Each structure stands twice: as structure tokens, then as C-alpha cells.
Rosetta silent file (secondary structure, phi, psi, omega in degrees, C-alpha in Angstrom):
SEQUENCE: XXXXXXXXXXXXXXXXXXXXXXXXXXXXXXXXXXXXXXXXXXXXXXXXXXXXXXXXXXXXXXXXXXXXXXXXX
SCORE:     score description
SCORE:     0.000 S_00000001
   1 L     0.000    5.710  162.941   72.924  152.264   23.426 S_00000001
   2 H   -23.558  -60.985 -153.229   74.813  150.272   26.211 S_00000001
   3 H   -86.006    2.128  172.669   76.567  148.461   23.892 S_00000001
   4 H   -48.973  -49.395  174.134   78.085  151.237   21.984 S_00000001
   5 H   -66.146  -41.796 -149.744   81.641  151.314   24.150 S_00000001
   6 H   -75.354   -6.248  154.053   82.071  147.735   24.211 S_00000001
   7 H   -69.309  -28.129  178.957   82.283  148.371   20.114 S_00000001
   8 H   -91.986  -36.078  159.039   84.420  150.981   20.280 S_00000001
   9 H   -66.042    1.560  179.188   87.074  149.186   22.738 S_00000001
  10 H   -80.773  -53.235 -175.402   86.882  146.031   21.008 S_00000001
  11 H   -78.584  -19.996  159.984   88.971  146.938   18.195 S_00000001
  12 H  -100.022    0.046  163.558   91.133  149.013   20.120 S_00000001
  13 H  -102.759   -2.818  145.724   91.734  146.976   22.809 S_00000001
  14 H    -2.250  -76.598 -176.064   92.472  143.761   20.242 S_00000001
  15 H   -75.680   -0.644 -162.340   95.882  144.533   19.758 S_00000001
  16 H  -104.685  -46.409  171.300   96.678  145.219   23.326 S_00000001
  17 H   -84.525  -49.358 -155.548   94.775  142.001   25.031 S_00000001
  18 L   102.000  175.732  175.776   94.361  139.743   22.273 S_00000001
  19 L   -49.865  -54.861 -151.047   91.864  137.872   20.783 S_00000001
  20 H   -75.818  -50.376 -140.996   90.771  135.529   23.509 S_00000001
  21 H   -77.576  -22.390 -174.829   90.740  137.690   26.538 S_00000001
  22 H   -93.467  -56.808  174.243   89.274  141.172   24.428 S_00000001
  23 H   -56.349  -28.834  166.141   86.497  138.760   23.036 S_00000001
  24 H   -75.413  -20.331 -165.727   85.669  137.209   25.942 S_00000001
  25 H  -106.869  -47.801 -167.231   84.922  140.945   28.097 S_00000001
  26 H   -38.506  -70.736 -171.288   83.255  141.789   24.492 S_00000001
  27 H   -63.784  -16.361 -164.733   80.577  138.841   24.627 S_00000001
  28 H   -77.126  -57.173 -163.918   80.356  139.195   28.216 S_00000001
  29 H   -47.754  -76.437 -167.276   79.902  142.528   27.818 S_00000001
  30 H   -90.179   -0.363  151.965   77.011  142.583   25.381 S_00000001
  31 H   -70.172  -42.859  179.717   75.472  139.361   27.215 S_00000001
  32 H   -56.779  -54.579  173.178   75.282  141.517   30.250 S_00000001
  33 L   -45.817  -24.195  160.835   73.674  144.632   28.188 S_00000001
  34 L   -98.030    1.911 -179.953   70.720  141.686   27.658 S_00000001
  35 L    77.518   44.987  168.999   70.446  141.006   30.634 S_00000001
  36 L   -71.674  162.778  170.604   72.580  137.917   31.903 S_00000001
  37 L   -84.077  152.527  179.348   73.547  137.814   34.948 S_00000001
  38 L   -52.720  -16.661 -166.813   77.506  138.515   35.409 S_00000001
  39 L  -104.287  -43.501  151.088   78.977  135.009   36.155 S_00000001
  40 H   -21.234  -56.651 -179.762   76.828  134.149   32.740 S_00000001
  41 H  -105.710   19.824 -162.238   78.029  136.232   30.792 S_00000001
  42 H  -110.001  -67.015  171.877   81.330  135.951   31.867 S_00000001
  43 H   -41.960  -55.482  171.408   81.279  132.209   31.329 S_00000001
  44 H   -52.303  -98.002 -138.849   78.951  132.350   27.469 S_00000001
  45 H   -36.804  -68.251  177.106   81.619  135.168   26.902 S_00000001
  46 H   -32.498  -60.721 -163.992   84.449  132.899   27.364 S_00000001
  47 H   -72.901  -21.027 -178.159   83.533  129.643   26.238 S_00000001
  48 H  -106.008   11.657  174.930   82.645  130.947   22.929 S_00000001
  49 H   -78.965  -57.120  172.412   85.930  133.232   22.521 S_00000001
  50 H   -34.438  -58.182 -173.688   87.431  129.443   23.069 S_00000001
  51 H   -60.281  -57.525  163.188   85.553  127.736   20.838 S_00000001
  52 H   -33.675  -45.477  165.904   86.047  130.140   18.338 S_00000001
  53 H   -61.409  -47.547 -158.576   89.674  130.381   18.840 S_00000001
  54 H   -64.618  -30.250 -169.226   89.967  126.734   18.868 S_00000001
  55 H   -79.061  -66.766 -161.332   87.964  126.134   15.643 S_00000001
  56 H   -81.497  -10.542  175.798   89.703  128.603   13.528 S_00000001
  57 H   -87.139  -36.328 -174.673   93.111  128.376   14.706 S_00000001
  58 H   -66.599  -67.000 -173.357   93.256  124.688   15.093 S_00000001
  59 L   -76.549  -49.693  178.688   91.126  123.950   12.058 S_00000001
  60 L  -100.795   -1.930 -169.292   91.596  126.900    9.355 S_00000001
  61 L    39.693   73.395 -162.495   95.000  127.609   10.800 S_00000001
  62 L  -133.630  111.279  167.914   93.892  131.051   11.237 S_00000001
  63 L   -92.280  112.121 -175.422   96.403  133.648   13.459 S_00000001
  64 L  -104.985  136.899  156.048   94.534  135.709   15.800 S_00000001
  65 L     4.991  105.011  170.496   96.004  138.571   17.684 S_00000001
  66 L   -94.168  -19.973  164.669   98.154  137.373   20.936 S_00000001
  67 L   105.814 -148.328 -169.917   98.001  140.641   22.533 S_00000001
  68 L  -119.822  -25.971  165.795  100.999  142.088   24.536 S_00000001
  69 L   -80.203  -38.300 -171.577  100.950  138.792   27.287 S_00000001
  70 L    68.484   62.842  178.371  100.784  136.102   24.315 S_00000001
  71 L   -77.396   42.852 -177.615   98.087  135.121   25.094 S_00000001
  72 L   -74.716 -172.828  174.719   98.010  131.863   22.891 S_00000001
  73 L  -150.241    0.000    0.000   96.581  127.955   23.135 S_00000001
């Protein structure tokens, strides 16, 4: 049951952070809860917030959340 807050702050902190940066502590977050190491799951967490971003925004022209920084690519 670790992984229970990082579900309940994902969608509320979404509108606050943004996509990339609230999906990235998200993945990290329930990579750690399996038991990566922190620099691991920090990195996985990231790179696949990117990818993600990159593919659907780029590619489906899909608008994700920029957050309150605007936090765009």
C-alpha cells in the first residue's frame, strides 16, 4: 500500500506541476515502491514522462497540462 499517495497526488498535483515534472515524481515514485534504487527511478521516471510527452505531443498533437511554471518542450 506504498503506492497509494503517489495516486492520490498525481491527479491533484497535475494541474499545479504539469505533466512532465508530476509524471516523472509519479514513475519515480512507484519505481522506488519496487524497489529501484533512487537515482533509477528518478532517471526511468523521467525518461519515460519524456518519451511520452514527446510521442503524443509531437506526434498526436496531444496538449498535456503545463502546470503553473509552463512547463512545456
Amino acid at each position: 500500500y506504498r503506492w497509494f499517495p503517489a495516486l492520490v497526488a498525481y491527479p491533484i498535483l497535475m494541474p499545479h506541476l504539469g505533466f512532465l515534472l508530476s509524471s516523472s515524481l509519479f514513475g519515480a515514485w512507484m519505481l522506488k515502491v519496487q524497489g529501484a534504487r533512487w537515482w533509477v527511478a528518478l532517471a526511468v521516471g523521467a525518461g519515460l514522462s519524456f518519451a511520452i510527452y514527446g510521442l503524443f505531443s509531437r506526434l498526436f498533437l496531444v496538449q498535456f497540462p503545463a502546470g503553473r511554471w509552463g512547463l512545456e518542450l
